[in-house]
XYZ file of C-alpha atoms in Angstrom:
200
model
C 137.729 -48.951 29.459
C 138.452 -45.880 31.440
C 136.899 -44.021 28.761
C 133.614 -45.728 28.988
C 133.914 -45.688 33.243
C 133.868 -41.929 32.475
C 130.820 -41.628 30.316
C 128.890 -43.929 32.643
C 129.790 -41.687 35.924
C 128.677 -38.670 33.787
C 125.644 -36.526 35.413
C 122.097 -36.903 33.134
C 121.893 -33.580 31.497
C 118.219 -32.267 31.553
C 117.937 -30.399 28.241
C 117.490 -26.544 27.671
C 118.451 -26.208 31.370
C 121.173 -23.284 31.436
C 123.187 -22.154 34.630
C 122.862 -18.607 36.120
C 125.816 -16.432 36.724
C 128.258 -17.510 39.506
C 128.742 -15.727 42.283
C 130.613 -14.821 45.446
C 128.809 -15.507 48.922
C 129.722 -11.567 49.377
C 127.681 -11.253 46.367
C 125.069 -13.364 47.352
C 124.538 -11.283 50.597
C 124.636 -7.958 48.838
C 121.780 -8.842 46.325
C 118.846 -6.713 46.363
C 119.026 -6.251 50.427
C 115.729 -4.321 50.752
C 114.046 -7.523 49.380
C 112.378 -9.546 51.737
C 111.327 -12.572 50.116
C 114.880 -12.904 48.709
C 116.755 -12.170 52.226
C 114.312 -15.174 53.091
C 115.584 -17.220 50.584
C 119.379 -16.425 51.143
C 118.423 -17.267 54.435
C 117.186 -21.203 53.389
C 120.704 -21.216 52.050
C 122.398 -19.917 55.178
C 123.870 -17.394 53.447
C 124.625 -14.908 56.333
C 124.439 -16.464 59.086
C 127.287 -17.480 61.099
C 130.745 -17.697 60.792
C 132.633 -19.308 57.770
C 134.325 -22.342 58.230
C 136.568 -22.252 55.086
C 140.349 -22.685 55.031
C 141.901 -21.014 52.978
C 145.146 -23.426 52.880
C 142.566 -25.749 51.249
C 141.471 -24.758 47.891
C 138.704 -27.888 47.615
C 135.318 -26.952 47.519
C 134.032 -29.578 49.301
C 135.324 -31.778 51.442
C 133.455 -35.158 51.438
C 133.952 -36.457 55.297
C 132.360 -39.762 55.404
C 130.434 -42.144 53.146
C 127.929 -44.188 55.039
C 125.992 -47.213 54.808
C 122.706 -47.387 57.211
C 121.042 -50.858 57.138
C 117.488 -51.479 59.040
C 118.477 -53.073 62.669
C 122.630 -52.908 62.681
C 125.633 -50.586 63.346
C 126.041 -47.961 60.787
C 129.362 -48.620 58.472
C 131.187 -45.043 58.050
C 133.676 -44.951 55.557
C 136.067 -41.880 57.241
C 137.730 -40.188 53.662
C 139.219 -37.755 55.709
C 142.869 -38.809 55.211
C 144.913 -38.912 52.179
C 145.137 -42.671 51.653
C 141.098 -42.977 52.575
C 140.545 -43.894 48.759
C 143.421 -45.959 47.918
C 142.525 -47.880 51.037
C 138.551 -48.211 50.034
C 139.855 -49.573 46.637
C 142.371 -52.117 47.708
C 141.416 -53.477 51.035
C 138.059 -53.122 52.030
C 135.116 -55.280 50.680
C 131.484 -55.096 52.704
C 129.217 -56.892 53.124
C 125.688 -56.856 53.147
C 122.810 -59.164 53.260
C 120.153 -60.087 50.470
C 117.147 -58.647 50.801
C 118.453 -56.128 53.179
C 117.051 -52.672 53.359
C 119.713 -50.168 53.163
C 120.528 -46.705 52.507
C 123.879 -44.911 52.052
C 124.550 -41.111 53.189
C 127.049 -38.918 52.856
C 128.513 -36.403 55.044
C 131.011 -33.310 53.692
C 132.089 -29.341 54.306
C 131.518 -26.854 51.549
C 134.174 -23.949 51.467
C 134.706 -20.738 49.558
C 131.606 -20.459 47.406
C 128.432 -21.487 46.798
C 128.160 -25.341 45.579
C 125.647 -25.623 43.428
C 123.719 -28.939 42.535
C 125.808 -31.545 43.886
C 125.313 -34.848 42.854
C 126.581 -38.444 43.606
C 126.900 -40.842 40.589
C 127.385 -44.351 41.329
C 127.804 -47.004 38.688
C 128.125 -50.904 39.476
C 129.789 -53.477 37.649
C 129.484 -57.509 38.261
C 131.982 -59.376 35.966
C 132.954 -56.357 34.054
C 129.252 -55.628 32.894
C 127.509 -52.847 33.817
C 124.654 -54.101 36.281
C 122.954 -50.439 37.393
C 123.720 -46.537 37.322
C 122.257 -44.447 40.142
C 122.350 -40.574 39.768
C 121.658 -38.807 43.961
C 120.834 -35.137 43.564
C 122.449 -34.138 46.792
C 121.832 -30.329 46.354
C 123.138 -26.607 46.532
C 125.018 -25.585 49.922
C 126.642 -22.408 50.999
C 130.321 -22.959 52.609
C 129.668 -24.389 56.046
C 129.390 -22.397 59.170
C 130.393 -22.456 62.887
C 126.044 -22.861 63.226
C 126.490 -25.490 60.419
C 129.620 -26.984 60.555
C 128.874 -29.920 57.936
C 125.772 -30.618 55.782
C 124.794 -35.177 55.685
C 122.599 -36.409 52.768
C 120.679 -39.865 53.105
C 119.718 -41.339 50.162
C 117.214 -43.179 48.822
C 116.240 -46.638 50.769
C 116.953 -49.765 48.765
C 116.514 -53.952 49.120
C 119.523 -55.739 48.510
C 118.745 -58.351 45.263
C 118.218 -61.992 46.523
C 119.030 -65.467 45.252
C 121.391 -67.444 44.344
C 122.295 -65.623 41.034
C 122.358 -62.009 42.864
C 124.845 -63.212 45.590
C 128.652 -62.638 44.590
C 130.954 -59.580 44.837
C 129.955 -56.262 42.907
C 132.154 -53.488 41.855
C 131.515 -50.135 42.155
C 132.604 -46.809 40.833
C 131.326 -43.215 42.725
C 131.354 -39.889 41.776
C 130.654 -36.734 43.372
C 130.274 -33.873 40.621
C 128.521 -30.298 40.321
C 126.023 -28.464 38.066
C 129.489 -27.110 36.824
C 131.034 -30.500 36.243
C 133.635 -29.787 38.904
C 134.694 -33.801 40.039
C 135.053 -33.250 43.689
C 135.868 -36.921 45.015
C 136.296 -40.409 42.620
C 136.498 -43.162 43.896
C 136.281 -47.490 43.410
C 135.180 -49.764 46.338
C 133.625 -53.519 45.980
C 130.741 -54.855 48.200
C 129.834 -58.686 48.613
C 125.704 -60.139 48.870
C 125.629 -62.794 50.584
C 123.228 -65.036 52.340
C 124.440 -63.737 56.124
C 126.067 -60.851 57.463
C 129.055 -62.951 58.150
């Protein structure tokens, strides 16, 4: 099974599509200086400006802060996956709700360190009685470490309507990934949600 969880969280490969050479942020802001356009584009990236926020205690990365779930006309749930037992605590103890036929959209919110993250993506599968029901694939993006000007990046997905009816309602199961263009995992993790006819 855990086999099979892991080929279903695995980023859509777009074929032919080949990586560049990695490099350093120094390297980044060295490259071809008397070029405009491209000290433009490093620019976009933030590459340069300000200072870095990376610690170099922690050798993550990125650090995802917060998973979010924004829903049209209530509170905003935040998930805080700042501490160490953040996961384990998603997983065991903590089921949301949410309404059918809400309109909802989650976001995330993390801290890039060290290098360059290129093409970020969130992977989310979900599972109702053990069978797959959908797979979602979030291109999140490519981020420079975070600065004292930028402390953390936030990514809102997608909006989506919650399924309605009688058969849709019931408790879901799903499994998230965050992964890079270099298949780097940076944060796995379960969590269940509930559709029901209320909030309550």
């Amino acid at each position: 099974m855990a086999s099979n969880l892991d080929d279903d969280l695995a980023p859509t490969k777009t074929e032919g599509f080949k990586l560049g050479a990695k490099k350093t942020v120094k390297q980044y802001k060295e490259l071809d200086q008397g070029d405009e356009s491209l000290r433009r584009w490093k620019e976009t990236l933030g590459i340069g400006s300000g200072e870095y926020l990376s610690d170099p205690s922690d050798q993550r990365t990125v650090i995802i802060q917060s998973l979010g779930l924004e829903v049209e006309g209530r509170p905003d749930i935040i998930i805080d996956l700042t501490t160490a037992d953040a996961v384990e605590t998603l997983k065991k103890a903590h089921t949301f709700t949410i309404k059918e036929g809400a309109v909802f959209r989650m976001k995330a919110r993390f801290k890039v360190q060290h290098e360059v993250l290129a093409g970020l993506k969130y992977i989310q599968v979900i599972r109702r009685h053990s069978v797959k029901v959908s797979k979602d694939e979030e291109m999140i993006g490519t981020f420079p470490p975070s600065t004292a000007d930028k402390p953390f990046y936030e990514k809102k997905f997608a909006w989506e309507v919650a399924p309605t009816g009688m058969l849709a309602r019931g408790k879901y199961e799903a499994s998230s990934r965050f992964i890079d263009d270099d298949d780097r995992k940076h944060l796995e993790f379960d969590w269940s949600f509930e559709i029901k006819k209320t909030w309550a």
